[in-house]
PDB file of C-alpha atoms in Angstrom:
ATOM      1  CA  MET A 691     -34.129  19.102  33.395  1.00  0.00           C
ATOM      2  CA  ASN A 692     -30.702  17.926  34.601  1.00  0.00           C
ATOM      3  CA  THR A 693     -27.630  17.760  32.377  1.00  0.00           C
ATOM      4  CA  LEU A 694     -27.658  13.947  31.980  1.00  0.00           C
ATOM      5  CA  THR A 695     -31.283  13.894  30.927  1.00  0.00           C
ATOM      6  CA  GLN A 696     -30.635  16.672  28.444  1.00  0.00           C
ATOM      7  CA  ILE A 697     -27.698  14.804  26.933  1.00  0.00           C
ATOM      8  CA  ARG A 698     -29.804  11.689  26.516  1.00  0.00           C
ATOM      9  CA  ARG A 699     -32.526  13.595  24.771  1.00  0.00           C
ATOM     10  CA  GLU A 700     -30.488  15.985  22.654  1.00  0.00           C
ATOM     11  CA  GLY A 701     -27.091  14.344  22.389  1.00  0.00           C
ATOM     12  CA  LEU A 702     -23.698  16.096  22.080  1.00  0.00           C
ATOM     13  CA  THR A 703     -22.583  18.314  19.299  1.00  0.00           C
ATOM     14  CA  GLY A 704     -19.116  18.006  17.791  1.00  0.00           C
ATOM     15  CA  THR A 705     -18.111  21.185  19.665  1.00  0.00           C
ATOM     16  CA  ALA A 706     -19.311  19.662  22.986  1.00  0.00           C
ATOM     17  CA  LEU A 707     -17.329  16.514  22.311  1.00  0.00           C
ATOM     18  CA  LYS A 708     -14.193  18.475  21.516  1.00  0.00           C
ATOM     19  CA  LEU A 709     -14.519  20.543  24.649  1.00  0.00           C
ATOM     20  CA  LEU A 710     -14.946  17.384  26.733  1.00  0.00           C
ATOM     21  CA  ALA A 711     -11.844  15.919  25.031  1.00  0.00           C
ATOM     22  CA  LEU A 712      -9.945  19.104  25.739  1.00  0.00           C
ATOM     23  CA  PHE A 713     -10.863  18.823  29.468  1.00  0.00           C
ATOM     24  CA  PHE A 714      -9.668  15.205  29.582  1.00  0.00           C
ATOM     25  CA  MET A 715      -6.518  16.094  27.687  1.00  0.00           C
ATOM     26  CA  VAL A 716      -5.580  18.847  30.105  1.00  0.00           C
ATOM     27  CA  LEU A 717      -5.977  16.530  33.051  1.00  0.00           C
ATOM     28  CA  ASP A 718      -3.805  13.950  31.295  1.00  0.00           C
ATOM     29  CA  HIS A 719      -1.153  16.570  30.471  1.00  0.00           C
ATOM     30  CA  MET A 720      -1.130  17.864  34.077  1.00  0.00           C
ATOM     31  CA  HIS A 721      -0.157  14.363  35.123  1.00  0.00           C
ATOM     32  CA  TYR A 722       2.212  13.998  32.179  1.00  0.00           C
ATOM     33  CA  PHE A 723       4.170  17.147  32.840  1.00  0.00           C
ATOM     34  CA  PHE A 724       4.078  17.367  36.642  1.00  0.00           C
ATOM     35  CA  SER A 725       3.760  13.857  38.113  1.00  0.00           C
ATOM     36  CA  PRO A 726       7.574  13.419  38.424  1.00  0.00           C
ATOM     37  CA  MET A 727       7.714  16.395  40.778  1.00  0.00           C
ATOM     38  CA  LEU A 728       4.182  16.759  42.241  1.00  0.00           C
ATOM     39  CA  PRO A 729       1.600  14.300  43.657  1.00  0.00           C
ATOM     40  CA  VAL A 730      -0.814  14.670  40.700  1.00  0.00           C
ATOM     41  CA  PRO A 731      -3.473  11.959  41.012  1.00  0.00           C
ATOM     42  CA  GLU A 732      -3.187   8.946  38.679  1.00  0.00           C
ATOM     43  CA  TRP A 733      -6.861   9.289  37.798  1.00  0.00           C
ATOM     44  CA  PHE A 734      -6.037  12.491  35.905  1.00  0.00           C
ATOM     45  CA  SER A 735      -4.215  10.271  33.423  1.00  0.00           C
ATOM     46  CA  MET A 736      -6.926   7.565  33.512  1.00  0.00           C
ATOM     47  CA  LEU A 737      -9.611  10.040  32.472  1.00  0.00           C
ATOM     48  CA  GLY A 738      -7.159  11.387  29.917  1.00  0.00           C
ATOM     49  CA  ARG A 739      -7.321   8.098  28.029  1.00  0.00           C
ATOM     50  CA  LEU A 740     -10.668   9.267  26.688  1.00  0.00           C
ATOM     51  CA  ALA A 741      -9.178  12.377  24.983  1.00  0.00           C
ATOM     52  CA  ALA A 742      -7.330  10.913  21.945  1.00  0.00           C
ATOM     53  CA  PRO A 743     -10.200   8.593  20.825  1.00  0.00           C
ATOM     54  CA  VAL A 744     -12.739  11.411  21.069  1.00  0.00           C
ATOM     55  CA  PHE A 745     -10.460  13.726  19.077  1.00  0.00           C
ATOM     56  CA  LEU A 746      -9.994  11.017  16.452  1.00  0.00           C
ATOM     57  CA  PHE A 747     -13.855  10.702  16.220  1.00  0.00           C
ATOM     58  CA  CYS A 748     -14.295  14.435  15.859  1.00  0.00           C
ATOM     59  CA  MET A 749     -11.518  14.691  13.239  1.00  0.00           C
ATOM     60  CA  ALA A 750     -13.119  11.930  11.219  1.00  0.00           C
ATOM     61  CA  GLU A 751     -16.432  13.804  11.330  1.00  0.00           C
ATOM     62  CA  GLY A 752     -14.793  17.164  10.588  1.00  0.00           C
ATOM     63  CA  PHE A 753     -12.849  15.835   7.623  1.00  0.00           C
ATOM     64  CA  ALA A 754     -15.974  14.163   6.183  1.00  0.00           C
ATOM     65  CA  HIS A 755     -18.029  17.353   6.341  1.00  0.00           C
ATOM     66  CA  THR A 756     -15.429  20.148   5.603  1.00  0.00           C
ATOM     67  CA  HIS A 757     -15.971  22.156   2.426  1.00  0.00           C
ATOM     68  CA  ASP A 758     -12.204  22.685   1.887  1.00  0.00           C
ATOM     69  CA  ARG A 759     -10.125  19.576   2.591  1.00  0.00           C
ATOM     70  CA  LYS A 760      -6.982  21.185   1.303  1.00  0.00           C
ATOM     71  CA  ARG A 761      -7.209  24.035   3.801  1.00  0.00           C
ATOM     72  CA  TYR A 762      -8.196  21.563   6.505  1.00  0.00           C
ATOM     73  CA  PHE A 763      -5.058  19.476   5.809  1.00  0.00           C
ATOM     74  CA  TRP A 764      -2.647  22.327   5.558  1.00  0.00           C
ATOM     75  CA  ARG A 765      -3.785  23.871   8.816  1.00  0.00           C
ATOM     76  CA  ILE A 766      -3.139  20.616  10.597  1.00  0.00           C
ATOM     77  CA  TRP A 767       0.118  20.025   8.703  1.00  0.00           C
ATOM     78  CA  LEU A 768       1.548  23.475   9.602  1.00  0.00           C
ATOM     79  CA  ILE A 769       0.923  23.035  13.321  1.00  0.00           C
ATOM     80  CA  SER A 770       2.320  19.495  13.189  1.00  0.00           C
ATOM     81  CA  ALA A 771       5.455  20.479  11.292  1.00  0.00           C
ATOM     82  CA  GLY A 772       6.034  23.469  13.588  1.00  0.00           C
ATOM     83  CA  MET A 773       5.700  21.479  16.784  1.00  0.00           C
ATOM     84  CA  GLY A 774       7.738  18.678  15.232  1.00  0.00           C
ATOM     85  CA  LEU A 775      10.552  21.101  14.400  1.00  0.00           C
ATOM     86  CA  VAL A 776      10.645  22.252  18.019  1.00  0.00           C
ATOM     87  CA  GLN A 777      10.749  18.591  19.249  1.00  0.00           C
ATOM     88  CA  TYR A 778      13.402  17.677  16.734  1.00  0.00           C
ATOM     89  CA  GLY A 779      15.493  20.655  17.777  1.00  0.00           C
ATOM     90  CA  MET A 780      15.320  19.612  21.424  1.00  0.00           C
ATOM     91  CA  ILE A 781      16.281  16.093  20.567  1.00  0.00           C
ATOM     92  CA  ALA A 782      19.172  17.104  18.297  1.00  0.00           C
ATOM     93  CA  THR A 783      20.653  19.852  20.329  1.00  0.00           C
ATOM     94  CA  GLY A 784      19.591  18.984  23.901  1.00  0.00           C
ATOM     95  CA  ARG A 785      18.612  22.614  24.461  1.00  0.00           C
ATOM     96  CA  LEU A 786      15.499  23.486  26.509  1.00  0.00           C
ATOM     97  CA  VAL A 787      15.226  19.884  27.600  1.00  0.00           C
ATOM     98  CA  ARG A 788      14.232  19.632  31.229  1.00  0.00           C
ATOM     99  CA  PRO A 789      17.109  18.646  33.639  1.00  0.00           C
ATOM    100  CA  ASP A 790      15.513  15.176  34.035  1.00  0.00           C
ATOM    101  CA  GLY A 791      15.705  14.676  30.256  1.00  0.00           C
ATOM    102  CA  PHE A 792      11.995  15.267  29.695  1.00  0.00           C
ATOM    103  CA  TYR A 793      10.693  17.256  26.651  1.00  0.00           C
ATOM    104  CA  PRO A 794       7.162  17.600  25.188  1.00  0.00           C
ATOM    105  CA  GLN A 795       6.128  15.251  22.462  1.00  0.00           C
ATOM    106  CA  ASN A 796       4.213  16.192  19.267  1.00  0.00           C
ATOM    107  CA  ALA A 797       1.899  13.214  18.948  1.00  0.00           C
ATOM    108  CA  VAL A 798      -1.670  14.379  18.298  1.00  0.00           C
ATOM    109  CA  PHE A 799      -1.066  16.414  15.164  1.00  0.00           C
ATOM    110  CA  MET A 800       1.450  13.953  13.673  1.00  0.00           C
ATOM    111  CA  ASN A 801      -1.236  11.249  14.002  1.00  0.00           C
ATOM    112  CA  PHE A 802      -3.755  13.576  12.392  1.00  0.00           C
ATOM    113  CA  VAL A 803      -1.574  14.474   9.355  1.00  0.00           C
ATOM    114  CA  ILE A 804      -1.003  10.779   8.577  1.00  0.00           C
ATOM    115  CA  LEU A 805      -4.657   9.953   8.962  1.00  0.00           C
ATOM    116  CA  LEU A 806      -5.922  12.802   6.789  1.00  0.00           C
ATOM    117  CA  VAL A 807      -3.924  11.425   3.882  1.00  0.00           C
ATOM    118  CA  ILE A 808      -5.136   7.937   4.584  1.00  0.00           C
ATOM    119  CA  TRP A 809      -8.773   9.009   4.879  1.00  0.00           C
ATOM    120  CA  GLN A 810      -8.500  10.791   1.518  1.00  0.00           C
ATOM    121  CA  GLY A 811      -7.111   7.624  -0.001  1.00  0.00           C
ATOM    122  CA  MET A 812     -10.023   5.591   1.530  1.00  0.00           C
ATOM    123  CA  ASP A 813     -12.527   7.944  -0.097  1.00  0.00           C
ATOM    124  CA  TRP A 814     -10.748   7.708  -3.468  1.00  0.00           C
ATOM    125  CA  ILE A 815     -10.856   3.901  -3.209  1.00  0.00           C
ATOM    126  CA  ARG A 816     -14.628   4.125  -2.571  1.00  0.00           C
ATOM    127  CA  GLU A 817     -14.849   6.201  -5.731  1.00  0.00           C
ATOM    128  CA  LYS A 818     -12.837   3.532  -7.569  1.00  0.00           C
ATOM    129  CA  LYS A 819      -9.910   5.882  -8.054  1.00  0.00           C
ATOM    130  CA  TRP A 820      -7.657   2.931  -7.294  1.00  0.00           C
ATOM    131  CA  GLY A 821      -4.206   4.203  -8.034  1.00  0.00           C
ATOM    132  CA  ARG A 822      -4.194   7.414  -6.041  1.00  0.00           C
ATOM    133  CA  GLY A 823      -6.310   5.809  -3.326  1.00  0.00           C
ATOM    134  CA  ILE A 824      -4.070   2.908  -2.710  1.00  0.00           C
ATOM    135  CA  LEU A 825      -0.999   5.129  -2.699  1.00  0.00           C
ATOM    136  CA  CYS A 826      -2.539   7.490  -0.179  1.00  0.00           C
ATOM    137  CA  VAL A 827      -3.365   4.660   2.140  1.00  0.00           C
ATOM    138  CA  LEU A 828      -0.127   2.664   1.818  1.00  0.00           C
ATOM    139  CA  LEU A 829       2.561   5.352   1.494  1.00  0.00           C
ATOM    140  CA  PRO A 830       2.084   6.912   4.946  1.00  0.00           C
ATOM    141  CA  LEU A 831       2.159   3.444   6.465  1.00  0.00           C
ATOM    142  CA  ALA A 832       5.229   2.348   4.392  1.00  0.00           C
ATOM    143  CA  TRP A 833       7.213   5.602   4.739  1.00  0.00           C
ATOM    144  CA  PRO A 834       9.160   4.558   7.873  1.00  0.00           C
ATOM    145  CA  VAL A 835      10.120   1.234   6.308  1.00  0.00           C
ATOM    146  CA  LEU A 836      11.174   2.828   2.991  1.00  0.00           C
ATOM    147  CA  ALA A 837      13.283   5.398   4.919  1.00  0.00           C
ATOM    148  CA  MET A 838      15.086   2.618   6.788  1.00  0.00           C
ATOM    149  CA  LEU A 839      15.796   0.838   3.482  1.00  0.00           C
ATOM    150  CA  VAL A 840      17.245   4.005   1.964  1.00  0.00           C
ATOM    151  CA  ILE A 841      19.320   4.581   5.084  1.00  0.00           C
ATOM    152  CA  SER A 842      20.724   1.118   4.908  1.00  0.00           C
ATOM    153  CA  VAL A 843      22.042   1.902   1.393  1.00  0.00           C
ATOM    154  CA  ILE A 844      22.823   5.605   1.970  1.00  0.00           C
ATOM    155  CA  PRO A 845      23.647   6.104   5.698  1.00  0.00           C
ATOM    156  CA  ALA A 846      24.067   9.877   5.135  1.00  0.00           C
ATOM    157  CA  PHE A 847      20.317  10.028   4.434  1.00  0.00           C
ATOM    158  CA  GLY A 848      19.624   9.261   8.139  1.00  0.00           C
ATOM    159  CA  GLY A 849      19.746  12.864   9.384  1.00  0.00           C
ATOM    160  CA  ILE A 850      17.457  14.086   6.629  1.00  0.00           C
ATOM    161  CA  ALA A 851      15.029  11.228   7.121  1.00  0.00           C
ATOM    162  CA  SER A 852      14.910  11.902  10.858  1.00  0.00           C
ATOM    163  CA  LEU A 853      14.176  15.580  10.286  1.00  0.00           C
ATOM    164  CA  LEU A 854      11.456  14.755   7.764  1.00  0.00           C
ATOM    165  CA  ALA A 855       9.926  12.120  10.105  1.00  0.00           C
ATOM    166  CA  TYR A 856       9.391  14.716  12.814  1.00  0.00           C
ATOM    167  CA  THR A 857       8.285  17.586  10.523  1.00  0.00           C
ATOM    168  CA  ALA A 858       7.265  17.572   6.836  1.00  0.00           C
ATOM    169  CA  LEU A 859       6.583  13.817   6.514  1.00  0.00           C
ATOM    170  CA  PRO A 860       5.419  12.560   9.904  1.00  0.00           C
ATOM    171  CA  ALA A 861       6.328   8.926  10.536  1.00  0.00           C
ATOM    172  CA  TRP A 862       4.248   6.780  12.794  1.00  0.00           C
ATOM    173  CA  SER A 863       7.404   5.022  13.960  1.00  0.00           C
ATOM    174  CA  VAL A 864       8.637   8.113  15.889  1.00  0.00           C
ATOM    175  CA  ILE A 865       5.296   8.844  17.581  1.00  0.00           C
ATOM    176  CA  ILE A 866       5.525   7.719  21.206  1.00  0.00           C
ATOM    177  CA  ASP A 867       1.949   8.467  22.150  1.00  0.00           C
ATOM    178  CA  GLY A 868      -0.173   7.085  19.367  1.00  0.00           C
ATOM    179  CA  GLY A 869       1.491   5.824  16.247  1.00  0.00           C
ATOM    180  CA  LEU A 870       0.309   2.718  14.398  1.00  0.00           C
ATOM    181  CA  PRO A 871      -2.415   1.646  16.880  1.00  0.00           C
ATOM    182  CA  TYR A 872      -4.085   5.051  16.681  1.00  0.00           C
ATOM    183  CA  ILE A 873      -3.758   5.027  12.886  1.00  0.00           C
ATOM    184  CA  LEU A 874      -5.713   1.835  12.827  1.00  0.00           C
ATOM    185  CA  LEU A 875      -8.340   3.181  15.249  1.00  0.00           C
ATOM    186  CA  GLY A 876      -8.684   6.296  13.060  1.00  0.00           C
ATOM    187  CA  MET A 877      -9.133   4.134   9.956  1.00  0.00           C
ATOM    188  CA  ILE A 878     -11.943   2.185  11.689  1.00  0.00           C
ATOM    189  CA  LEU A 879     -13.684   5.378  12.873  1.00  0.00           C
ATOM    190  CA  TYR A 880     -13.592   6.894   9.398  1.00  0.00           C
ATOM    191  CA  GLY A 881     -14.207   3.790   7.358  1.00  0.00           C
ATOM    192  CA  PHE A 882     -17.407   2.842   9.269  1.00  0.00           C
ATOM    193  CA  ARG A 883     -18.526   6.386   9.945  1.00  0.00           C
ATOM    194  CA  GLU A 884     -21.915   5.861   8.219  1.00  0.00           C
ATOM    195  CA  LYS A 885     -22.689   2.792  10.296  1.00  0.00           C
ATOM    196  CA  ARG A 886     -22.474   4.186  13.805  1.00  0.00           C
ATOM    197  CA  GLY A 887     -23.285   1.005  15.728  1.00  0.00           C
ATOM    198  CA  LEU A 888     -20.777  -1.147  13.866  1.00  0.00           C
ATOM    199  CA  GLN A 889     -18.299   1.697  14.013  1.00  0.00           C
ATOM    200  CA  LEU A 890     -18.320   1.942  17.766  1.00  0.00           C
ATOM    201  CA  ILE A 891     -18.372  -1.891  18.280  1.00  0.00           C
ATOM    202  CA  LEU A 892     -15.283  -2.290  16.053  1.00  0.00           C
ATOM    203  CA  PHE A 893     -13.568   0.683  17.702  1.00  0.00           C
ATOM    204  CA  ALA A 894     -14.143  -0.734  21.228  1.00  0.00           C
ATOM    205  CA  VAL A 895     -13.029  -4.252  20.165  1.00  0.00           C
ATOM    206  CA  ALA A 896      -9.885  -2.820  18.541  1.00  0.00           C
ATOM    207  CA  GLU A 897      -9.116  -0.757  21.684  1.00  0.00           C
ATOM    208  CA  LEU A 898      -9.377  -3.856  23.909  1.00  0.00           C
ATOM    209  CA  LEU A 899      -7.303  -6.027  21.596  1.00  0.00           C
ATOM    210  CA  LEU A 900      -4.538  -3.406  21.174  1.00  0.00           C
ATOM    211  CA  PHE A 901      -4.484  -1.962  24.682  1.00  0.00           C
ATOM    212  CA  PHE A 902      -5.755  -4.721  26.933  1.00  0.00           C
ATOM    213  CA  LEU A 903      -5.205  -8.206  25.503  1.00  0.00           C
ATOM    214  CA  LEU A 904      -1.875  -7.489  23.812  1.00  0.00           C
ATOM    215  CA  PRO A 905      -0.265  -5.714  26.855  1.00  0.00           C
ATOM    216  CA  LEU A 906      -1.740  -8.501  29.047  1.00  0.00           C
ATOM    217  CA  TRP A 907       0.003 -11.096  26.899  1.00  0.00           C
ATOM    218  CA  GLN A 908       3.250  -9.139  27.041  1.00  0.00           C
ATOM    219  CA  LEU A 909       3.115  -8.353  30.770  1.00  0.00           C
ATOM    220  CA  ARG A 910       2.072 -11.810  32.022  1.00  0.00           C
ATOM    221  CA  THR A 911       5.693 -13.007  32.076  1.00  0.00           C
ATOM    222  CA  VAL A 912       6.997 -10.004  34.032  1.00  0.00           C
ATOM    223  CA  PRO A 913       7.981 -10.963  37.581  1.00  0.00           C
ATOM    224  CA  GLY A 914       5.434  -9.793  40.109  1.00  0.00           C
ATOM    225  CA  PHE A 915       2.710  -9.166  37.509  1.00  0.00           C
ATOM    226  CA  THR A 916      -0.878  -9.180  38.779  1.00  0.00           C
ATOM    227  CA  MET A 917      -4.151  -8.433  36.958  1.00  0.00           C
ATOM    228  CA  SER A 918      -4.388  -5.249  39.043  1.00  0.00           C
ATOM    229  CA  TRP A 919      -1.697  -3.736  36.779  1.00  0.00           C
ATOM    230  CA  MET A 920      -4.192  -3.710  33.945  1.00  0.00           C
ATOM    231  CA  PHE A 921      -6.315  -1.272  35.988  1.00  0.00           C
ATOM    232  CA  THR A 922      -3.601   0.814  37.737  1.00  0.00           C
ATOM    233  CA  LYS A 923      -0.603   0.849  35.290  1.00  0.00           C
ATOM    234  CA  ALA A 924      -1.503  -0.465  31.870  1.00  0.00           C
ATOM    235  CA  TYR A 925      -4.764   1.401  31.596  1.00  0.00           C
ATOM    236  CA  GLU A 926      -4.475   2.669  28.069  1.00  0.00           C
ATOM    237  CA  TRP A 927      -7.534   0.474  27.254  1.00  0.00           C
ATOM    238  CA  TYR A 928      -9.679   2.925  29.269  1.00  0.00           C
ATOM    239  CA  GLY A 929      -9.952   4.748  25.937  1.00  0.00           C
ATOM    240  CA  SER A 930     -12.519   2.124  24.879  1.00  0.00           C
ATOM    241  CA  PHE A 931     -15.011   3.932  27.138  1.00  0.00           C
ATOM    242  CA  ALA A 932     -14.881   6.863  24.737  1.00  0.00           C
ATOM    243  CA  ALA A 933     -17.362   4.814  22.580  1.00  0.00           C
ATOM    244  CA  LEU A 934     -20.011   5.891  25.082  1.00  0.00           C
ATOM    245  CA  LEU A 935     -19.308   9.594  24.420  1.00  0.00           C
ATOM    246  CA  MET A 936     -19.260   8.964  20.681  1.00  0.00           C
ATOM    247  CA  LEU A 937     -22.667   7.261  20.998  1.00  0.00           C
ATOM    248  CA  CYS A 938     -23.996  10.598  22.299  1.00  0.00           C
ATOM    249  CA  TYR A 939     -22.995  12.458  19.119  1.00  0.00           C
ATOM    250  CA  ASN A 940     -26.043  14.035  17.528  1.00  0.00           C
ATOM    251  CA  GLY A 941     -24.542  14.701  14.177  1.00  0.00           C
ATOM    252  CA  LYS A 942     -24.388  18.425  14.612  1.00  0.00           C
ATOM    253  CA  ARG A 943     -21.204  20.494  14.409  1.00  0.00           C
ATOM    254  CA  GLY A 944     -22.147  22.899  17.166  1.00  0.00           C
ATOM    255  CA  ALA A 945     -21.420  26.608  17.461  1.00  0.00           C
ATOM    256  CA  GLY A 946     -18.257  28.495  18.410  1.00  0.00           C
ATOM    257  CA  VAL A 947     -14.632  27.588  19.107  1.00  0.00           C
ATOM    258  CA  LYS A 948     -14.179  26.572  15.446  1.00  0.00           C
ATOM    259  CA  ARG A 949     -10.363  27.031  15.582  1.00  0.00           C
ATOM    260  CA  PHE A 950      -9.879  27.191  19.342  1.00  0.00           C
ATOM    261  CA  PHE A 951      -8.334  23.743  19.491  1.00  0.00           C
ATOM    262  CA  TYR A 952      -5.662  24.570  16.909  1.00  0.00           C
ATOM    263  CA  VAL A 953      -4.461  27.465  19.077  1.00  0.00           C
ATOM    264  CA  PHE A 954      -5.107  25.854  22.500  1.00  0.00           C
ATOM    265  CA  TYR A 955      -3.236  22.552  21.846  1.00  0.00           C
ATOM    266  CA  PRO A 956       0.272  23.903  21.117  1.00  0.00           C
ATOM    267  CA  ALA A 957      -0.162  26.821  23.514  1.00  0.00           C
ATOM    268  CA  HIS A 958      -1.117  24.711  26.482  1.00  0.00           C
ATOM    269  CA  VAL A 959       1.660  22.163  25.798  1.00  0.00           C
ATOM    270  CA  TYR A 960       4.370  24.773  25.950  1.00  0.00           C
ATOM    271  CA  VAL A 961       2.826  26.704  28.857  1.00  0.00           C
ATOM    272  CA  LEU A 962       2.599  23.540  30.955  1.00  0.00           C
ATOM    273  CA  TYR A 963       6.124  22.529  29.941  1.00  0.00           C
ATOM    274  CA  ALA A 964       7.444  25.949  30.939  1.00  0.00           C
ATOM    275  CA  LEU A 965       5.672  25.807  34.272  1.00  0.00           C
ATOM    276  CA  SER A 966       7.055  22.358  34.955  1.00  0.00           C
ATOM    277  CA  TRP A 967      10.533  23.917  35.111  1.00  0.00           C
ATOM    278  CA  LEU A 968       9.551  25.746  38.247  1.00  0.00           C
ATOM    279  CA  PHE A 969       9.491  22.502  40.250  1.00  0.00           C
ATOM    280  CA  PRO A 970      12.661  20.538  41.061  1.00  0.00           C
ATOM    281  CA  SER A 971      12.628  16.995  39.703  1.00  0.00           C
TER     282      SER A 971
END
């Protein structure tokens, strides 16, 4: 029995999906870190568009089934805050920033922290615990706006707000890779989790609206624009094909590598970043 036939019959476990997403992510990050200096193929990044949606899907499933949501949250929060502190330090001091001005972003875990709070709020709303549910959904979305309002009245709060936005209280407004569009996708994946067909249709439609139609509308007035750009430059919408991988999910968690991703993600980011210093920009 070949691999494709086996997948069609048995599906993919959560562990298998995560490992696939890790593979796509590493390809994407190889392009991200090294393309300014080395001829890394563009298709590395194209395949990498599948990684974030699959991780969002797996996180939604993991959060729904975990027996200890507090521990689940704090594990994600600690990694996010730690990586965010490193990123903020690079921005604030300029130290360890590559000569071309490049430094690693902390996008994935910041997105996850925000979504975990929102997902808990969505569950509380389902349970008709309206007050805490609405607060958990709205506050993470409103936090960047509220911070700007406070800064407009108390300018000295700007430094503290910036530090919080990268660390303890992640703000979607500072996330370059992800942010509000991925928060919306995560809400769709979690909110319609029990209706798989509708979930994947809405996910794919949202991906195409956010990452194909909206960029197309914005780019159409750029001099020299052609539709080929949507397939060679503005290809974030390739993430919509992740719905096909999600469709293969068999509902089983799978064995092994339970905490592997939590270690692998920050480790590979900093290893690749360190290696990128070896090549002149």
